[in-house]
PDB file of N, CA and C in Angstrom:
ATOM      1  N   UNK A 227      69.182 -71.513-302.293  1.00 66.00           N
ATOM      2  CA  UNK A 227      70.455 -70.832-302.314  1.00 66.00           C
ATOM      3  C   UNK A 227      71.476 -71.703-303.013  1.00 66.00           C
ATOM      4  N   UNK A 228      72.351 -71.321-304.110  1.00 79.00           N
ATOM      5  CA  UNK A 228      73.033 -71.914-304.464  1.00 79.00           C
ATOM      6  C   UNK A 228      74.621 -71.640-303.443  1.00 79.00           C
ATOM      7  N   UNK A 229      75.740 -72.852-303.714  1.00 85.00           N
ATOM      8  CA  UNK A 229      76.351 -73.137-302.889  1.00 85.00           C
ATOM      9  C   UNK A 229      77.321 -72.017-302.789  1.00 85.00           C
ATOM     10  N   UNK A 230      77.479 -71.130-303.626  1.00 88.00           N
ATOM     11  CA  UNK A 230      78.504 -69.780-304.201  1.00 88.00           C
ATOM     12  C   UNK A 230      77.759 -68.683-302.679  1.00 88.00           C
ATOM     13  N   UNK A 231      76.627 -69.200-302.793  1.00 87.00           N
ATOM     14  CA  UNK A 231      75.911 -68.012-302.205  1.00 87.00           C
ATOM     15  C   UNK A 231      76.541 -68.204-300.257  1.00 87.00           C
ATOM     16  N   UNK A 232      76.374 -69.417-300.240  1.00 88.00           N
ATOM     17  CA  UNK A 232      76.529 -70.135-298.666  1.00 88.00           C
ATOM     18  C   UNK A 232      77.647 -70.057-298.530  1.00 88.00           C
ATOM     19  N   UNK A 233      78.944 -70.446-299.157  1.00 91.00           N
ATOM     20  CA  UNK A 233      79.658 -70.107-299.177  1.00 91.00           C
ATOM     21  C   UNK A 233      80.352 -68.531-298.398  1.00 91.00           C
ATOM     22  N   UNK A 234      79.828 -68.017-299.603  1.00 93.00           N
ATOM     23  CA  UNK A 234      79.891 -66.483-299.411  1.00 93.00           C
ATOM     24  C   UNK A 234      79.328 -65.790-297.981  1.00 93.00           C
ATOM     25  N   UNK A 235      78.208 -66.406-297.414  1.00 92.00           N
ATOM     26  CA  UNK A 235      77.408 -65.963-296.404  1.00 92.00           C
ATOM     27  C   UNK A 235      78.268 -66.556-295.190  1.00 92.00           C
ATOM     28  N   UNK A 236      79.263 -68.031-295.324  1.00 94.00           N
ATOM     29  CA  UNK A 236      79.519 -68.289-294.306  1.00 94.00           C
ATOM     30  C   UNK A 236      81.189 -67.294-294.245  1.00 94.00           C
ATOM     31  N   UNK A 237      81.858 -67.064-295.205  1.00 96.00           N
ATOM     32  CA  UNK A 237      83.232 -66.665-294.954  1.00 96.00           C
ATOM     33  C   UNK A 237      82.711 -64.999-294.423  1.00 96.00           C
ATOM     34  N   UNK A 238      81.637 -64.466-294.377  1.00 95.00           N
ATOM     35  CA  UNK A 238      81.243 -63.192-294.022  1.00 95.00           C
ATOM     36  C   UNK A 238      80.940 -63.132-292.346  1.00 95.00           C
ATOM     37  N   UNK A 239      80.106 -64.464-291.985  1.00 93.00           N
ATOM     38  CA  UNK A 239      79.952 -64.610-290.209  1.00 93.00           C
ATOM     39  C   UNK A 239      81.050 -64.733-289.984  1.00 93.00           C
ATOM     40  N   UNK A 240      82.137 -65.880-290.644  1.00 94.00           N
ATOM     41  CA  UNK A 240      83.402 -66.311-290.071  1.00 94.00           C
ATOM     42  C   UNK A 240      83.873 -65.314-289.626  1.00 94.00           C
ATOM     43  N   UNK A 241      84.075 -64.396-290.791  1.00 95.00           N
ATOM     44  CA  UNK A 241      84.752 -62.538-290.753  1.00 95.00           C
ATOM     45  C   UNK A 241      84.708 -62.321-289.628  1.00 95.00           C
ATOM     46  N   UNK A 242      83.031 -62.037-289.328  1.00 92.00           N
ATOM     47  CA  UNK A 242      82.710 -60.780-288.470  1.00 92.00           C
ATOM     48  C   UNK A 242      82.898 -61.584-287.214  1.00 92.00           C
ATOM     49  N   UNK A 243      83.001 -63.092-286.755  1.00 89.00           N
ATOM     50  CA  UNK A 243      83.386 -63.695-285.523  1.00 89.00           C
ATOM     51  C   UNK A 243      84.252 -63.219-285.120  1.00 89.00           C
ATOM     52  N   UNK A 244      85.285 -63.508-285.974  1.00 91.00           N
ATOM     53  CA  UNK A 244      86.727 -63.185-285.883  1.00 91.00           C
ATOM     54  C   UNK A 244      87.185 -62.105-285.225  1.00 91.00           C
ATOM     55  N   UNK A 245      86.673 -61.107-285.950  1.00 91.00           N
ATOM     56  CA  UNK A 245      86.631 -59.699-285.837  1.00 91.00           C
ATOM     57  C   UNK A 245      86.579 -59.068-284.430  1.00 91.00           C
ATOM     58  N   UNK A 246      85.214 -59.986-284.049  1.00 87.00           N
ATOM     59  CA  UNK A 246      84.370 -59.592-282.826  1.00 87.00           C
ATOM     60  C   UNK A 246      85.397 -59.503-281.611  1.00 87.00           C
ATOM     61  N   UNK A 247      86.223 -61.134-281.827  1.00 86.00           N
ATOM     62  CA  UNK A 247      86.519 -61.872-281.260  1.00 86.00           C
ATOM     63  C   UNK A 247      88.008 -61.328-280.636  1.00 86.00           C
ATOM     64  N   UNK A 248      88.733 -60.974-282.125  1.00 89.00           N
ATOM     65  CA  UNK A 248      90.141 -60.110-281.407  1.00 89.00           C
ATOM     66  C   UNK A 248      89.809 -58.741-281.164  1.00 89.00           C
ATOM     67  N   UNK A 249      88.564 -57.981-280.946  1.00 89.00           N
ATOM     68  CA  UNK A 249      88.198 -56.609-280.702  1.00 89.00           C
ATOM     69  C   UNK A 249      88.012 -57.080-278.944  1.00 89.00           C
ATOM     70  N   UNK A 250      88.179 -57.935-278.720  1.00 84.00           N
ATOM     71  CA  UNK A 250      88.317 -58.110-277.218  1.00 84.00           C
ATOM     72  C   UNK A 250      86.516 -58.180-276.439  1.00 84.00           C
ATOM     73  N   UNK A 251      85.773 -58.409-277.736  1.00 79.00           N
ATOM     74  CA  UNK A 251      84.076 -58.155-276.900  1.00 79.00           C
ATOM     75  C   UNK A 251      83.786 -59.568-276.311  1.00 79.00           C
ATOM     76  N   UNK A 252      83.590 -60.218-275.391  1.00 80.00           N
ATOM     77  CA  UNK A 252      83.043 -61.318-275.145  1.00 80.00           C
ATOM     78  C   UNK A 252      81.649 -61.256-274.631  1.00 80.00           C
ATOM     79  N   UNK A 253      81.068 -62.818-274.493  1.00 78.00           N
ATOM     80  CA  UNK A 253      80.035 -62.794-274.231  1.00 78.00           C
ATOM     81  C   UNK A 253      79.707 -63.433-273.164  1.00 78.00           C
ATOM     82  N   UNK A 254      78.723 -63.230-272.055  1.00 86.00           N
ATOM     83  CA  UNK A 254      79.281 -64.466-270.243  1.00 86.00           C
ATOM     84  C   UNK A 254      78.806 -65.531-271.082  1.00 86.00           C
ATOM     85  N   UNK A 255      78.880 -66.664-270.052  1.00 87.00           N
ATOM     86  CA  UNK A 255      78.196 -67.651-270.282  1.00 87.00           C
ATOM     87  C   UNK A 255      76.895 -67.865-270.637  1.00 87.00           C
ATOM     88  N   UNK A 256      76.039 -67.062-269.515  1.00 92.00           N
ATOM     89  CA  UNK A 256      74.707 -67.536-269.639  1.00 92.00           C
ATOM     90  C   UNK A 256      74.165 -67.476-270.959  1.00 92.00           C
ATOM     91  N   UNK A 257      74.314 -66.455-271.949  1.00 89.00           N
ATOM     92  CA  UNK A 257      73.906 -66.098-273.187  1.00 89.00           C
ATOM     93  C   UNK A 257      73.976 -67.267-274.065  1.00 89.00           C
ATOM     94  N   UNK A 258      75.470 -67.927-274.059  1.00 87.00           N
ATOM     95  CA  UNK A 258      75.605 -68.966-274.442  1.00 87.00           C
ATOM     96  C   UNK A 258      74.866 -70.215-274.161  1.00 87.00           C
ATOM     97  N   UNK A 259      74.528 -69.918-272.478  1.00 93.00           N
ATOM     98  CA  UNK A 259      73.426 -71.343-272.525  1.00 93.00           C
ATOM     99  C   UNK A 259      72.074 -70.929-273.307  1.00 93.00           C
ATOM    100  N   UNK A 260      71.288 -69.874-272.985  1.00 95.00           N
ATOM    101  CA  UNK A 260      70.464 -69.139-273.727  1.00 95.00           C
ATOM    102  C   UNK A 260      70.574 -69.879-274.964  1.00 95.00           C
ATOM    103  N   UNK A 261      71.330 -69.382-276.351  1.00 92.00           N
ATOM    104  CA  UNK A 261      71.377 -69.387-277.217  1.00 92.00           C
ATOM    105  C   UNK A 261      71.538 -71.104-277.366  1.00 92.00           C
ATOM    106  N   UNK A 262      71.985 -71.617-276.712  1.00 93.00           N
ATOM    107  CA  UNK A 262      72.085 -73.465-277.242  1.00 93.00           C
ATOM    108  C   UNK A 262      70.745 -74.351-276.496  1.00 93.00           C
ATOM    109  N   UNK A 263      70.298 -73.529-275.651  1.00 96.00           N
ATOM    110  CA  UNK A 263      68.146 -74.070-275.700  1.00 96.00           C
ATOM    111  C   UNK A 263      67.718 -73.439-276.692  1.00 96.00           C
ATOM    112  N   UNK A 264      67.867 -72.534-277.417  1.00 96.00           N
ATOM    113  CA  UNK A 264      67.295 -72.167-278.433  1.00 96.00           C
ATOM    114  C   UNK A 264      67.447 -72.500-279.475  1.00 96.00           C
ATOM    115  N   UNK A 265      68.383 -72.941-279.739  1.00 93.00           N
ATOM    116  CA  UNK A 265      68.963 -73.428-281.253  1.00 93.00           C
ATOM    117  C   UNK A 265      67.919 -75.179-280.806  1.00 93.00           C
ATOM    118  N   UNK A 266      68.549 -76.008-279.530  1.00 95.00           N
ATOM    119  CA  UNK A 266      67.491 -77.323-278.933  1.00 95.00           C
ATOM    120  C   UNK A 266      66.147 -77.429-279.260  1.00 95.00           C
ATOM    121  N   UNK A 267      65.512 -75.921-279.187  1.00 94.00           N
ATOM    122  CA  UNK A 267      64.078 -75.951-278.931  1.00 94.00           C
ATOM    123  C   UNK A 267      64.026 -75.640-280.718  1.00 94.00           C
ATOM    124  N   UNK A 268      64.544 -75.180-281.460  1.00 88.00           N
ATOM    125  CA  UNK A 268      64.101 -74.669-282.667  1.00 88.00           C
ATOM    126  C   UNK A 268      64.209 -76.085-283.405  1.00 88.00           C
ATOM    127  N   UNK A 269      65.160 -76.933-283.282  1.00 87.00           N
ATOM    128  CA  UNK A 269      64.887 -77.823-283.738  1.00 87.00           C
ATOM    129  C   UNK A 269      64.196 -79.090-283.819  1.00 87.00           C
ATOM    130  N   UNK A 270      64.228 -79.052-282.142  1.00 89.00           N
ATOM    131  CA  UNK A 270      62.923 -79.675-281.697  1.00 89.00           C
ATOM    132  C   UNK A 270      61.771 -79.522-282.194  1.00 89.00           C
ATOM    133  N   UNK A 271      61.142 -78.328-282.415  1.00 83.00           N
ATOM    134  CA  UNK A 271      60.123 -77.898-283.187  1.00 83.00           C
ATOM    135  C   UNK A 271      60.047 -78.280-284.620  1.00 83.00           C
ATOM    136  N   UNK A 272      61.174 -78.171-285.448  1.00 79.00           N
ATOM    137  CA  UNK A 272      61.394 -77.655-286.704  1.00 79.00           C
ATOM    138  C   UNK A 272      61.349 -79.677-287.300  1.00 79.00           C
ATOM    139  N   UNK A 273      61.737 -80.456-286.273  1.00 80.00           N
ATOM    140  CA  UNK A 273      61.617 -81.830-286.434  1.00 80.00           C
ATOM    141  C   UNK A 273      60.187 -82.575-285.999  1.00 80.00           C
ATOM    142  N   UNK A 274      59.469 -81.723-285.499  1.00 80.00           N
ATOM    143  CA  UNK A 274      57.546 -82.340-285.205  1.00 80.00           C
ATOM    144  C   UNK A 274      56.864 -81.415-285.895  1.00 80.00           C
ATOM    145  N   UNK A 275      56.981 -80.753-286.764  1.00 76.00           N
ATOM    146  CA  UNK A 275      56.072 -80.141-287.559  1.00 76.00           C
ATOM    147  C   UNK A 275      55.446 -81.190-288.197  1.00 76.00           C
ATOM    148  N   UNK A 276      53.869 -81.043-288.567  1.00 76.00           N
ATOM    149  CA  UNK A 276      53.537 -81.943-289.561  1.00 76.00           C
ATOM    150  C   UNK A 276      53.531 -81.766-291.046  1.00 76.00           C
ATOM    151  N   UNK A 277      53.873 -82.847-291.812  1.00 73.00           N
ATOM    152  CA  UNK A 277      54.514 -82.892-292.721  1.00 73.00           C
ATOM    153  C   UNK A 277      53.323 -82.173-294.048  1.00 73.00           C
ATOM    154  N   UNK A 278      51.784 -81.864-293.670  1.00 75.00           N
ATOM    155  CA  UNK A 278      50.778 -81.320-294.347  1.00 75.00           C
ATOM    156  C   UNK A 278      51.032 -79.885-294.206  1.00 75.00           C
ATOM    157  N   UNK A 279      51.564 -79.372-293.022  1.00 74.00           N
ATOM    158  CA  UNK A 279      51.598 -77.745-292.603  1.00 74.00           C
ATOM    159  C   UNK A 279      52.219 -77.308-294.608  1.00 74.00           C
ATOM    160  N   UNK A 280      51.408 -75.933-293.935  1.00 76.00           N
ATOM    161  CA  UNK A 280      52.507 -74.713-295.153  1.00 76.00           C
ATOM    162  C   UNK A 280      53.608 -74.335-294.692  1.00 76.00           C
ATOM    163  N   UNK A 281      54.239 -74.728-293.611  1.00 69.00           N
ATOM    164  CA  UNK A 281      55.777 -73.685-293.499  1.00 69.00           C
ATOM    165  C   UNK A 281      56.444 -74.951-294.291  1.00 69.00           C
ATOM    166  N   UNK A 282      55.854 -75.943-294.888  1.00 69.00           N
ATOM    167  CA  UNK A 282      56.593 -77.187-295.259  1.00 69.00           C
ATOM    168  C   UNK A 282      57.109 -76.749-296.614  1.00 69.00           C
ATOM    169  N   UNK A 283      56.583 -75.887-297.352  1.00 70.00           N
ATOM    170  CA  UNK A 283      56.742 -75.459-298.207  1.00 70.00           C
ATOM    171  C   UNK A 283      57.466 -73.984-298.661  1.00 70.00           C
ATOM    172  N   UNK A 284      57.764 -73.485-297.230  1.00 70.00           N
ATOM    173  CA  UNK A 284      58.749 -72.438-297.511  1.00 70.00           C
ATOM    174  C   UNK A 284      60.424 -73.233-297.703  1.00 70.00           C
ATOM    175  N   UNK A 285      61.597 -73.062-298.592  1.00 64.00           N
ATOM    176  CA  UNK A 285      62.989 -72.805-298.744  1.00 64.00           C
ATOM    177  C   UNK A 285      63.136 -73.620-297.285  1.00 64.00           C
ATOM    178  N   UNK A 286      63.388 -72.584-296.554  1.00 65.00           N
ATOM    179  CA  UNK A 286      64.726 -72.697-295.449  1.00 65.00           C
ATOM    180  C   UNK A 286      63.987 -73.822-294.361  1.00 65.00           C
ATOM    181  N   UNK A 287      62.340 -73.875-294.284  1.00 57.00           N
ATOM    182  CA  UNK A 287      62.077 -75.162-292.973  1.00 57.00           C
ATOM    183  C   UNK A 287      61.349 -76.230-293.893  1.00 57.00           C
ATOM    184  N   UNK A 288      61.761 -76.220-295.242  1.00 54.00           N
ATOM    185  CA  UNK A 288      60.903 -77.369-295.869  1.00 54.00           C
ATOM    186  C   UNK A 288      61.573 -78.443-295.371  1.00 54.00           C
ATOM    187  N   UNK A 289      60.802 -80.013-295.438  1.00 56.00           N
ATOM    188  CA  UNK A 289      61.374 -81.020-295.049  1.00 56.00           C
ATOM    189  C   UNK A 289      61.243 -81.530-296.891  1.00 56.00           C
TER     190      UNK A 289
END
């Protein structure tokens, strides 16, 4: 991805946060813990892959 692109992709989440955010929707907590073991565990993972695997060679989890 070039940086025009990331860019672009991040001022679009920012948007729709925003958005979400003064539309009055919230989210409880727990989801939030949810979602931050998951993001823990993905990277946990995404940092012991071995370095021979093929996902090594996809874009977005190459090392």
């Amino acid at each position: 991805m070039s940086t025009i692109q990331v860019i672009f992709i991040a001022f679009i989440l920012i948007s729709a946060m925003v958005a979400w955010w003064k539309a009055g929707f919230r989210c409880p907590l727990y989801i939030h813990v949810i979602a931050g073991l998951a993001t823990a565990l993905g990277f946990f993972i995404t940092n012991n892959i071995d370095p021979s695997t093929p996902v090594n060679q996809w874009w977005l989890f190459g090392k």
